Amino acid sequence: MSQKISQITEKINGAEETKRQFLFIEKAKEYVQTLSKELGRKPTCCVTTFGCQMNARDSEKLAGILELAGYELIEDEDADFVIYNTCTVRDNANQRVYGRLGHLNSLKKKNPHKKIALCGCMMQEPSVIEKIKKSYRFVDLIFGTHNIYKFAELLVAMFEQEGMVIDIWEDTDQIVEDLPVERKYAFKSGINIMFGCNNFCSYCIVPYVRGRERSRNPKDIIREIERLVADGVVEIMLLGQNVNSYGKNLEEPITFAQLLEEIEKIEGLERIRFMTSHPKDLSDELIQVMKKSKKICRHLHLPLQSGSTRILKEMNRRYTKEQYLELANKIRTEIPDIALTTDIIVGFPGETPEDVEETIDVINKVKYENAFTFIYSKRTGTPAAAMENQVPEDVVKIGFDKVLKTVQDTARERVALLEGKILDALVEEVNEQDASLLTGRLSNNTIVHFKGGKELIGKIVSVYLKECHGFYYLGEIVE
Ligand code: 5AD
Ligand code: SF4
């Protein structure tokens, strides 16, 4: 009973919080207008995203608020306001941020009105905040992942206070709905269905920087999708660190498969994607819902991480090599046209060349359409960082190259199976290298380039898959 009351209060507070934030947007508008008068033009802003699709979606929320406050969005860090939405899943993401901050400082010296803000996962690490306070004094605003919904309020604080504004929370149970969003694409959108992660894979920093798993209410998700569809969106990507455990902690529990069935009913919505699935939680119910669905795309991202049962245990992944292979086999048998993609880590502490061979064996058996291969990165505070048997860099490199080669060879083989077929593609953009070509995405996530005019962007067209070029196709529109 007490839990119910607190959830209801939270909901009411959530709605009140949305109202509060809109008041702060109004206040921010006044400051932006004053700045506009001083500059004699509309102030510009630039949102730079590092990391995953969750961050990309968060950046759209930041952009939505900045635009309402009166900034003009541009893709140039010369802007009057620059915000970095950071990632800390691997150390190279952190290093890139530090490197680029130096450049921002030189731009700020030329533009005294320039403001610099940092947010996202990296800011949840106390050592990062210490470093910025010490060596990057020119940063104006820092906040983390849990209070991103307070961005408008923090923006106002930045205008009103002298010096660096820092607001980092350790955790939150709040989900604030209905804040403004500025979408990057008119025809497709990401949608958060849950936040945080409870899995604590031993190498991963995400549960520490994104907090515990919280699912959004299905009604709020459906309402958001209906609005997006009314606004021209045809493809959605449901986002969560582990979508397969969606809904378990809701007041009225619902499975991810049931949520998908509800979303399928939304008229006008053409394609449904989701990311990421944890193999340990992927249910038969989900496979059956995918199999009979007309809208769920023929693509499943199923992170393997390692093919060695011993390493998987050390990683706290809670499945064995055999269980993973059985699952992949079941999915391929039930849905033969599905594309499987994965994430692989090479160089986890204690990994031997024999363990790498186990990973290669899984790649050869599953034959992924694509795989992201990462070198293990030691993240302070995670159990794996304290393990003594860290693998030397040169040994990791040998294993990494072998894994990468296997991924490329098997993927080429799999992707080539589509040659000569006619399939639907959602036209996403004009090709970056050749403006006479359009770039589209098949239901199974494979990219295809073909001739066509830009009026087709956002439309689903039939494409003849003429030539396979490794991971992508050259094709022709079929009238
Ligand atoms: N080192 C290397 N790769 C990592 N990932 C997560 N943490 C680490 C780490 N410490 C990879 C996993 C995950 C993907 C998003 O990032 O493969 O699936
Ligand atoms: Fe990290 Fe594992 Fe959670 Fe994925 S499931 S975010 S790898 S802890």
Short mmCIF file of C-alpha atoms and ligand atoms in Angstrom, two decimals:
data_model
loop_
_atom_site.label_atom_id
_atom_site.label_comp_id
_atom_site.label_asym_id
_atom_site.label_seq_id
_atom_site.Cartn_x
_atom_site.Cartn_y
_atom_site.Cartn_z
CA MET A 1 0.00 0.00 0.00
CA SER A 2 2.66 2.50 0.99
CA GLN A 3 4.47 1.77 -2.28
CA LYS A 4 1.33 2.63 -4.23
CA ILE A 5 0.94 5.97 -2.49
CA SER A 6 4.53 6.92 -3.18
CA GLN A 7 4.16 6.02 -6.85
CA ILE A 8 1.04 8.17 -7.17
CA THR A 9 2.77 11.11 -5.48
CA GLU A 10 5.69 10.65 -7.80
CA LYS A 11 3.40 10.87 -10.81
CA ILE A 12 1.76 14.07 -9.54
CA ASN A 13 5.18 15.52 -8.76
CA GLY A 14 6.29 14.48 -12.25
CA ALA A 15 3.49 16.56 -13.81
CA GLU A 16 4.26 19.47 -11.50
CA GLU A 17 7.93 19.21 -12.34
CA THR A 18 7.09 19.50 -16.05
CA LYS A 19 5.17 22.73 -15.32
CA ARG A 20 8.06 24.06 -13.25
CA GLN A 21 10.51 23.39 -16.04
CA PHE A 22 8.30 25.23 -18.56
CA LEU A 23 8.41 28.26 -16.23
CA PHE A 24 12.21 28.05 -16.28
CA ILE A 25 12.15 27.90 -20.08
CA GLU A 26 10.23 31.21 -20.01
CA LYS A 27 12.86 32.68 -17.68
CA ALA A 28 15.69 31.38 -19.89
CA LYS A 29 13.98 33.03 -22.87
CA GLU A 30 14.40 36.42 -21.18
CA TYR A 31 18.14 35.88 -20.78
CA VAL A 32 18.50 34.67 -24.37
CA GLN A 33 16.57 37.73 -25.59
CA THR A 34 18.88 40.06 -23.66
CA LEU A 35 21.87 38.27 -25.18
CA SER A 36 20.27 38.55 -28.62
CA LYS A 37 20.02 42.36 -28.22
CA GLU A 38 23.67 42.57 -27.17
CA LEU A 39 24.81 40.45 -30.11
CA GLY A 40 22.46 42.00 -32.65
CA ARG A 41 21.50 38.51 -33.85
CA LYS A 42 19.89 35.30 -32.64
CA PRO A 43 22.32 33.44 -30.32
CA THR A 44 23.38 30.02 -31.59
CA CYS A 45 23.83 26.71 -29.78
CA CYS A 46 25.42 23.38 -30.61
CA VAL A 47 24.70 20.03 -28.94
CA THR A 48 27.50 17.47 -29.39
CA THR A 49 26.71 13.85 -28.56
CA PHE A 50 29.17 11.14 -27.56
CA GLY A 51 28.17 7.50 -27.10
CA CYS A 52 24.99 5.52 -27.54
CA GLN A 53 21.45 6.03 -28.85
CA MET A 54 20.24 6.86 -25.33
CA ASN A 55 22.56 9.85 -25.33
CA ALA A 56 21.41 10.80 -28.83
CA ARG A 57 17.84 10.85 -27.55
CA ASP A 58 18.84 12.89 -24.47
CA SER A 59 20.53 15.37 -26.80
CA GLU A 60 17.25 15.82 -28.68
CA LYS A 61 15.68 16.76 -25.35
CA LEU A 62 18.45 19.29 -24.65
CA ALA A 63 18.04 20.72 -28.14
CA GLY A 64 14.26 21.00 -27.67
CA ILE A 65 14.71 23.15 -24.58
CA LEU A 66 17.44 25.32 -26.14
CA GLU A 67 15.32 25.96 -29.18
CA LEU A 68 12.28 26.96 -27.09
CA ALA A 69 14.52 29.25 -25.04
CA GLY A 70 15.34 31.11 -28.25
CA TYR A 71 18.63 29.68 -29.44
CA GLU A 72 19.25 28.78 -33.06
CA LEU A 73 20.53 25.20 -33.34
CA ILE A 74 23.66 24.83 -35.47
CA GLU A 75 26.22 22.06 -35.95
CA ASP A 76 29.28 24.18 -35.27
CA GLU A 77 31.15 24.43 -31.99
CA ASP A 78 31.77 28.12 -32.70
CA ALA A 79 28.21 28.59 -31.32
CA ASP A 80 27.39 30.90 -28.39
CA PHE A 81 26.36 27.92 -26.27
CA VAL A 82 28.01 24.50 -26.63
CA ILE A 83 26.97 21.45 -24.65
CA TYR A 84 28.79 18.10 -24.67
CA ASN A 85 26.59 15.15 -23.80
CA THR A 86 29.30 12.72 -22.73
CA CYS A 87 29.83 8.95 -22.56
CA THR A 88 32.10 7.02 -20.23
CA VAL A 89 31.53 3.40 -21.24
CA ARG A 90 35.13 3.15 -22.48
CA ASP A 91 38.07 5.38 -21.59
CA ASN A 92 38.67 6.61 -25.16
CA ALA A 93 35.29 8.42 -25.02
CA ASN A 94 36.55 10.35 -21.96
CA GLN A 95 39.86 11.19 -23.62
CA ARG A 96 38.06 12.59 -26.67
CA VAL A 97 36.08 14.96 -24.44
CA TYR A 98 39.20 16.26 -22.69
CA GLY A 99 40.93 16.72 -26.05
CA ARG A 100 38.05 18.71 -27.53
CA LEU A 101 37.58 20.87 -24.43
CA GLY A 102 40.97 22.47 -25.08
CA HIS A 103 39.73 23.58 -28.50
CA LEU A 104 36.48 24.94 -26.99
CA ASN A 105 38.54 27.05 -24.60
CA SER A 106 40.38 28.71 -27.48
CA LEU A 107 37.02 29.47 -29.16
CA LYS A 108 35.73 30.93 -25.89
CA LYS A 109 38.68 33.30 -25.68
CA LYS A 110 37.57 34.79 -29.01
CA ASN A 111 33.88 34.98 -28.01
CA PRO A 112 33.35 36.38 -24.49
CA HIS A 113 29.62 35.51 -24.65
CA LYS A 114 30.33 31.85 -25.20
CA LYS A 115 29.01 29.41 -22.60
CA ILE A 116 30.16 25.80 -22.26
CA ALA A 117 28.19 23.02 -20.59
CA LEU A 118 28.94 19.34 -19.92
CA CYS A 119 26.45 16.63 -19.05
CA GLY A 120 25.90 12.88 -19.42
CA CYS A 121 27.46 9.70 -18.05
CA MET A 122 31.04 10.94 -17.66
CA MET A 123 29.85 13.66 -15.26
CA GLN A 124 28.57 11.02 -12.82
CA GLU A 125 32.18 10.11 -11.99
CA PRO A 126 33.56 12.15 -9.06
CA SER A 127 37.13 11.95 -10.41
CA VAL A 128 36.00 13.63 -13.65
CA ILE A 129 34.37 16.51 -11.77
CA GLU A 130 37.55 17.02 -9.74
CA LYS A 131 39.62 17.14 -12.91
CA ILE A 132 37.31 19.66 -14.61
CA LYS A 133 37.20 21.87 -11.51
CA LYS A 134 40.98 21.87 -11.43
CA SER A 135 42.04 22.00 -15.07
CA TYR A 136 39.03 23.22 -17.09
CA ARG A 137 37.85 26.25 -15.11
CA PHE A 138 36.28 27.84 -18.20
CA VAL A 139 33.33 25.38 -18.19
CA ASP A 140 30.12 27.19 -17.13
CA LEU A 141 27.68 24.38 -16.34
CA ILE A 142 27.98 20.71 -15.36
CA PHE A 143 25.16 18.28 -14.61
CA GLY A 144 24.66 14.51 -14.77
CA THR A 145 22.27 11.86 -16.05
CA HIS A 146 19.70 11.94 -13.22
CA ASN A 147 18.76 15.63 -13.40
CA ILE A 148 18.74 16.16 -17.15
CA TYR A 149 15.03 16.99 -16.90
CA LYS A 150 16.08 20.09 -14.95
CA PHE A 151 18.13 21.46 -17.85
CA ALA A 152 15.96 24.59 -18.22
CA GLU A 153 16.38 25.37 -14.52
CA LEU A 154 20.14 24.80 -14.72
CA LEU A 155 20.37 27.03 -17.79
CA VAL A 156 18.77 29.85 -15.79
CA ALA A 157 21.18 29.21 -12.90
CA MET A 158 24.06 29.47 -15.37
CA PHE A 159 22.85 32.90 -16.52
CA GLU A 160 22.27 34.11 -12.96
CA GLN A 161 25.31 32.81 -11.09
CA GLU A 162 28.96 33.74 -11.26
CA GLY A 163 31.41 30.88 -11.87
CA MET A 164 30.88 27.21 -12.63
CA VAL A 165 27.42 25.77 -11.85
CA ILE A 166 27.69 22.11 -10.82
CA ASP A 167 24.70 19.89 -10.03
CA ILE A 168 25.28 16.12 -9.91
CA TRP A 169 22.85 13.69 -8.28
CA GLU A 170 23.69 10.19 -7.12
CA ASP A 171 20.38 8.69 -8.17
CA THR A 172 16.73 9.45 -8.87
CA ASP A 173 13.41 7.63 -9.07
CA GLN A 174 11.79 10.47 -11.04
CA ILE A 175 10.59 10.11 -14.61
CA VAL A 176 9.44 13.50 -15.90
CA GLU A 177 7.17 13.33 -18.96
CA ASP A 178 6.22 15.79 -21.71
CA LEU A 179 9.26 18.04 -21.88
CA PRO A 180 10.07 19.54 -25.29
CA VAL A 181 12.13 17.52 -27.81
CA GLU A 182 13.80 18.62 -31.05
CA ARG A 183 14.06 15.54 -33.31
CA LYS A 184 17.05 15.07 -35.58
CA TYR A 185 14.97 13.18 -38.16
CA ALA A 186 11.38 14.05 -39.08
CA PHE A 187 10.43 10.46 -39.92
CA LYS A 188 12.11 8.37 -37.20
CA SER A 189 12.64 8.71 -33.50
CA GLY A 190 14.10 7.01 -30.46
CA ILE A 191 11.85 6.55 -27.43
CA ASN A 192 13.06 5.75 -23.94
CA ILE A 193 11.03 2.93 -22.46
CA MET A 194 13.27 2.48 -19.43
CA PHE A 195 16.26 4.06 -17.75
CA GLY A 196 19.23 2.58 -15.90
CA CYS A 197 20.45 -0.98 -15.56
CA ASN A 198 20.42 -3.58 -12.76
CA ASN A 199 22.71 -6.16 -14.32
CA PHE A 200 26.12 -5.13 -13.08
CA CYS A 201 28.19 -6.90 -15.74
CA SER A 202 31.57 -6.79 -14.02
CA TYR A 203 33.29 -4.61 -16.68
CA CYS A 204 30.50 -2.09 -17.11
CA ILE A 205 30.15 1.36 -15.59
CA VAL A 206 26.59 1.97 -16.83
CA PRO A 207 24.75 0.82 -13.66
CA TYR A 208 26.89 3.25 -11.64
CA VAL A 209 26.33 6.27 -13.88
CA ARG A 210 22.77 5.63 -15.06
CA GLY A 211 21.37 4.22 -11.82
CA ARG A 212 18.81 1.47 -11.17
CA GLU A 213 16.36 0.19 -13.73
CA ARG A 214 13.14 2.24 -14.01
CA SER A 215 10.43 1.53 -16.60
CA ARG A 216 8.18 4.20 -18.01
CA ASN A 217 4.47 3.70 -17.76
CA PRO A 218 3.14 1.94 -20.94
CA LYS A 219 0.40 4.59 -21.31
CA ASP A 220 3.01 7.36 -21.42
CA ILE A 221 5.03 5.44 -24.02
CA ILE A 222 2.00 4.79 -26.25
CA ARG A 223 0.88 8.42 -25.95
CA GLU A 224 4.33 9.64 -26.95
CA ILE A 225 4.43 7.31 -29.97
CA GLU A 226 0.91 8.35 -31.06
CA ARG A 227 1.98 11.98 -30.98
CA LEU A 228 5.13 11.22 -32.95
CA VAL A 229 3.16 9.32 -35.59
CA ALA A 230 0.72 12.23 -35.88
CA ASP A 231 3.81 14.38 -36.47
CA GLY A 232 5.06 12.22 -39.38
CA VAL A 233 7.20 9.57 -37.68
CA VAL A 234 7.01 6.13 -39.35
CA GLU A 235 9.83 4.28 -37.53
CA ILE A 236 10.54 4.17 -33.82
CA MET A 237 13.41 2.71 -31.83
CA LEU A 238 12.50 1.68 -28.28
CA LEU A 239 15.48 2.37 -26.06
CA GLY A 240 16.66 0.74 -22.84
CA GLN A 241 19.85 -0.87 -21.52
CA ASN A 242 17.98 -4.16 -21.19
CA VAL A 243 14.58 -3.91 -22.88
CA ASN A 244 13.83 -7.57 -22.14
CA SER A 245 13.30 -6.78 -18.49
CA TYR A 246 10.94 -3.89 -19.27
CA GLY A 247 7.92 -3.54 -17.01
CA LYS A 248 8.93 -5.94 -14.26
CA ASN A 249 8.87 -3.28 -11.55
CA LEU A 250 5.79 -1.38 -12.66
CA GLU A 251 2.79 -1.16 -10.35
CA GLU A 252 0.92 -3.24 -12.92
CA PRO A 253 3.68 -5.44 -14.39
CA ILE A 254 3.71 -5.97 -18.15
CA THR A 255 6.24 -7.78 -20.32
CA PHE A 256 8.26 -6.22 -23.12
CA ALA A 257 6.48 -8.53 -25.59
CA GLN A 258 3.09 -7.24 -24.37
CA LEU A 259 4.27 -3.65 -24.74
CA LEU A 260 5.31 -4.42 -28.34
CA GLU A 261 1.86 -5.86 -29.07
CA GLU A 262 0.25 -2.64 -27.85
CA ILE A 263 2.61 -0.50 -29.92
CA GLU A 264 1.93 -2.63 -33.00
CA LYS A 265 -1.71 -1.48 -32.87
CA ILE A 266 -0.81 2.18 -33.42
CA GLU A 267 -2.15 3.12 -36.82
CA GLY A 268 0.26 4.89 -39.16
CA LEU A 269 3.34 3.49 -37.44
CA GLU A 270 5.26 1.36 -39.96
CA ARG A 271 8.38 0.08 -38.25
CA ILE A 272 9.36 -0.80 -34.69
CA ARG A 273 12.96 -1.33 -33.58
CA PHE A 274 14.41 -1.81 -30.13
CA MET A 275 17.73 -1.89 -28.39
CA THR A 276 19.36 -3.52 -26.35
CA SER A 277 18.41 -7.10 -25.52
CA HIS A 278 20.17 -9.07 -22.82
CA PRO A 279 20.33 -12.74 -23.85
CA LYS A 280 19.52 -13.94 -20.33
CA ASP A 281 16.10 -12.23 -20.40
CA LEU A 282 15.03 -12.84 -24.00
CA SER A 283 11.75 -14.76 -23.79
CA ASP A 284 10.03 -17.21 -26.15
CA GLU A 285 7.04 -14.87 -25.91
CA LEU A 286 9.14 -12.11 -27.50
CA ILE A 287 10.33 -14.39 -30.31
CA GLN A 288 6.71 -15.35 -31.09
CA VAL A 289 5.53 -11.71 -31.01
CA MET A 290 8.37 -10.74 -33.37
CA LYS A 291 7.62 -13.66 -35.65
CA LYS A 292 3.98 -12.74 -36.21
CA SER A 293 4.49 -8.98 -36.24
CA LYS A 294 4.10 -6.93 -39.42
CA LYS A 295 5.91 -3.93 -37.96
CA ILE A 296 8.76 -5.18 -35.76
CA CYS A 297 11.92 -5.00 -37.84
CA ARG A 298 13.82 -8.14 -38.75
CA HIS A 299 16.81 -7.21 -36.62
CA LEU A 300 17.93 -8.21 -33.15
CA HIS A 301 20.98 -6.82 -31.40
CA LEU A 302 22.05 -9.55 -29.00
CA PRO A 303 25.30 -8.69 -27.20
CA LEU A 304 27.54 -11.75 -26.80
CA GLN A 305 30.50 -10.02 -25.07
CA SER A 306 32.47 -13.30 -24.98
CA GLY A 307 32.08 -16.82 -26.30
CA SER A 308 33.92 -18.40 -23.38
CA THR A 309 31.68 -19.70 -20.60
CA ARG A 310 34.46 -19.13 -18.09
CA ILE A 311 34.87 -15.46 -19.08
CA LEU A 312 31.10 -14.97 -19.27
CA LYS A 313 30.91 -16.10 -15.64
CA GLU A 314 33.64 -13.64 -14.66
CA MET A 315 31.73 -10.96 -16.58
CA ASN A 316 28.57 -11.78 -14.59
CA ARG A 317 26.59 -12.23 -17.81
CA ARG A 318 24.54 -15.14 -16.42
CA TYR A 319 24.48 -17.32 -19.56
CA THR A 320 26.87 -19.92 -20.99
CA LYS A 321 28.26 -20.25 -24.51
CA GLU A 322 25.86 -23.15 -25.12
CA GLN A 323 22.81 -21.24 -23.86
CA TYR A 324 23.67 -18.31 -26.12
CA LEU A 325 24.14 -20.54 -29.16
CA GLU A 326 20.87 -22.31 -28.45
CA LEU A 327 19.06 -18.96 -28.20
CA ALA A 328 20.61 -17.63 -31.43
CA ASN A 329 19.71 -20.85 -33.19
CA LYS A 330 16.11 -20.71 -31.96
CA ILE A 331 15.75 -17.13 -33.20
CA ARG A 332 17.23 -17.92 -36.63
CA THR A 333 14.98 -20.98 -36.96
CA GLU A 334 11.78 -19.17 -35.93
CA ILE A 335 12.52 -15.98 -37.91
CA PRO A 336 14.79 -16.99 -40.82
CA ASP A 337 15.01 -13.51 -42.37
CA ILE A 338 16.21 -11.89 -39.15
CA ALA A 339 19.59 -10.16 -38.92
CA LEU A 340 21.56 -10.73 -35.73
CA THR A 341 24.14 -8.20 -34.57
CA THR A 342 26.24 -8.19 -31.45
CA ASP A 343 28.80 -6.54 -29.15
CA ILE A 344 32.06 -8.30 -28.32
CA ILE A 345 34.75 -7.38 -25.81
CA VAL A 346 38.31 -8.62 -26.31
CA GLY A 347 40.89 -8.46 -23.51
CA PHE A 348 38.73 -8.92 -20.41
CA PRO A 349 40.98 -9.70 -17.40
CA GLY A 350 42.21 -13.29 -17.46
CA GLU A 351 41.16 -13.89 -21.09
CA THR A 352 43.47 -16.42 -22.78
CA PRO A 353 43.97 -17.08 -26.52
CA GLU A 354 41.80 -20.19 -25.96
CA ASP A 355 38.98 -18.00 -24.66
CA VAL A 356 39.30 -15.82 -27.78
CA GLU A 357 38.99 -18.97 -29.89
CA GLU A 358 35.70 -19.71 -28.11
CA THR A 359 34.44 -16.24 -29.11
CA ILE A 360 35.56 -16.84 -32.69
CA ASP A 361 33.75 -20.18 -32.65
CA VAL A 362 30.47 -18.45 -31.70
CA ILE A 363 30.94 -15.84 -34.45
CA ASN A 364 31.51 -18.61 -36.99
CA LYS A 365 28.42 -20.46 -35.83
CA VAL A 366 26.00 -17.52 -35.54
CA LYS A 367 27.39 -15.53 -38.51
CA TYR A 368 26.31 -12.08 -37.39
CA GLU A 369 25.22 -9.53 -40.00
CA ASN A 370 27.34 -7.06 -38.05
CA ALA A 371 29.27 -6.92 -34.79
CA PHE A 372 30.82 -4.14 -32.74
CA THR A 373 34.14 -5.31 -31.38
CA PHE A 374 35.65 -3.45 -28.43
CA ILE A 375 38.96 -3.65 -26.65
CA TYR A 376 38.32 -4.08 -22.93
CA SER A 377 38.62 -0.74 -21.13
CA LYS A 378 39.29 -0.65 -17.41
CA ARG A 379 36.56 1.41 -15.67
CA THR A 380 37.41 2.54 -12.15
CA GLY A 381 34.89 1.31 -9.60
CA THR A 382 33.78 -1.78 -11.53
CA PRO A 383 34.67 -5.28 -10.18
CA ALA A 384 36.73 -6.10 -13.30
CA ALA A 385 39.00 -3.09 -12.76
CA ALA A 386 40.14 -4.65 -9.47
CA MET A 387 40.96 -8.02 -11.08
CA GLU A 388 44.67 -8.72 -11.02
CA ASN A 389 45.12 -10.62 -14.28
CA GLN A 390 44.72 -7.69 -16.74
CA VAL A 391 45.79 -8.78 -20.25
CA PRO A 392 48.83 -7.01 -21.81
CA GLU A 393 48.00 -4.65 -24.70
CA ASP A 394 49.96 -6.56 -27.38
CA VAL A 395 48.18 -9.82 -26.55
CA VAL A 396 44.80 -8.07 -26.67
CA LYS A 397 45.66 -6.59 -30.07
CA ILE A 398 46.34 -10.04 -31.58
CA GLY A 399 43.01 -11.40 -30.28
CA PHE A 400 41.15 -8.26 -31.37
CA ASP A 401 42.44 -8.45 -34.97
CA LYS A 402 41.49 -12.13 -35.21
CA VAL A 403 37.98 -11.48 -33.91
CA LEU A 404 37.53 -8.50 -36.23
CA LYS A 405 38.60 -10.53 -39.28
CA THR A 406 36.17 -13.34 -38.40
CA VAL A 407 33.34 -10.82 -37.95
CA GLN A 408 34.08 -9.22 -41.33
CA ASP A 409 34.32 -12.53 -43.20
CA THR A 410 31.15 -14.04 -41.74
CA ALA A 411 29.16 -10.80 -42.03
CA ARG A 412 30.07 -10.46 -45.70
CA GLU A 413 28.83 -13.99 -46.28
CA ARG A 414 25.52 -13.35 -44.45
CA VAL A 415 24.78 -9.95 -45.98
CA ALA A 416 25.50 -11.30 -49.51
CA LEU A 417 22.57 -13.73 -49.11
CA LEU A 418 20.20 -10.88 -49.94
CA GLU A 419 21.69 -10.25 -53.41
CA GLY A 420 19.02 -10.16 -56.13
CA LYS A 421 16.11 -9.74 -53.70
CA ILE A 422 13.57 -6.89 -53.73
CA LEU A 423 12.98 -5.50 -50.24
CA ASP A 424 11.49 -2.41 -48.60
CA ALA A 425 13.85 0.36 -47.51
CA LEU A 426 13.08 3.45 -45.47
CA VAL A 427 14.81 6.35 -47.24
CA GLU A 428 16.88 8.17 -44.61
CA GLU A 429 19.04 10.75 -46.35
CA VAL A 430 20.94 11.91 -49.41
CA ASN A 431 24.19 9.96 -49.65
CA GLU A 432 27.06 11.90 -48.09
CA GLN A 433 29.60 11.03 -50.81
CA ASP A 434 27.39 11.06 -53.91
CA ALA A 435 24.43 13.47 -53.94
CA SER A 436 22.71 11.56 -56.79
CA LEU A 437 22.24 8.63 -54.42
CA LEU A 438 19.85 8.13 -51.52
CA THR A 439 20.60 6.02 -48.47
CA GLY A 440 17.95 3.70 -47.14
CA ARG A 441 17.68 1.08 -44.42
CA LEU A 442 16.15 -2.36 -44.82
CA SER A 443 13.99 -3.83 -42.10
CA ASN A 444 16.99 -6.00 -41.13
CA ASN A 445 19.06 -2.82 -40.66
CA THR A 446 21.25 -3.33 -43.77
CA ILE A 447 22.06 -0.10 -45.60
CA VAL A 448 21.34 0.29 -49.31
CA HIS A 449 22.25 3.16 -51.65
CA PHE A 450 20.24 3.87 -54.81
CA LYS A 451 19.43 6.64 -57.26
CA GLY A 452 16.50 8.90 -56.37
CA GLY A 453 15.35 12.39 -55.43
CA LYS A 454 15.35 13.80 -51.93
CA GLU A 455 11.54 14.08 -51.91
CA LEU A 456 11.62 10.35 -51.09
CA ILE A 457 13.27 10.92 -47.70
CA GLY A 458 11.05 9.47 -44.98
CA LYS A 459 9.22 7.19 -47.45
CA ILE A 460 9.37 3.41 -47.66
CA VAL A 461 10.31 2.24 -51.18
CA SER A 462 10.95 -1.15 -52.82
CA VAL A 463 14.59 -1.64 -53.74
CA TYR A 464 16.26 -4.26 -55.92
CA LEU A 465 19.47 -5.30 -54.12
CA LYS A 466 21.87 -5.41 -57.01
CA GLU A 467 25.42 -5.52 -55.64
CA CYS A 468 26.63 -6.43 -52.19
CA HIS A 469 29.62 -4.38 -50.97
CA GLY A 470 30.50 -6.01 -47.66
CA PHE A 471 28.16 -4.49 -45.10
CA TYR A 472 26.01 -2.48 -47.57
CA TYR A 473 24.26 -2.74 -50.96
CA LEU A 474 24.01 -0.75 -54.15
CA GLY A 475 20.46 -1.07 -55.44
CA GLU A 476 17.73 0.29 -57.70
CA ILE A 477 14.27 1.53 -56.85
CA VAL A 478 11.53 -0.72 -58.22
CA GLU A 479 8.51 1.32 -59.32
N1 5AD B 1 35.27 -2.09 -22.06
C1 5AD B 1 34.97 -2.36 -23.35
N2 5AD B 1 33.73 -2.42 -23.83
C2 5AD B 1 32.72 -2.19 -22.96
N3 5AD B 1 31.38 -2.18 -23.14
C3 5AD B 1 30.79 -1.88 -21.97
N4 5AD B 1 31.73 -1.69 -21.02
C4 5AD B 1 32.94 -1.89 -21.61
C5 5AD B 1 34.28 -1.85 -21.16
N5 5AD B 1 34.58 -1.59 -19.90
C6 5AD B 1 30.75 -2.52 -24.43
C7 5AD B 1 29.84 -3.74 -24.29
C8 5AD B 1 28.47 -3.16 -24.39
C9 5AD B 1 28.71 -1.96 -25.30
C10 5AD B 1 27.65 -0.93 -25.27
O1 5AD B 1 29.93 -1.44 -24.83
O2 5AD B 1 30.13 -4.59 -25.37
O3 5AD B 1 27.53 -4.06 -24.95
FE1 SF4 B 2 26.38 -2.61 -18.90
FE2 SF4 B 2 25.63 -5.17 -18.70
FE3 SF4 B 2 23.87 -3.19 -18.10
FE4 SF4 B 2 24.61 -3.60 -20.66
S1 SF4 B 2 23.49 -5.06 -19.35
S2 SF4 B 2 24.48 -1.62 -19.58
S3 SF4 B 2 26.75 -4.24 -20.46
S4 SF4 B 2 25.77 -3.67 -17.00
#
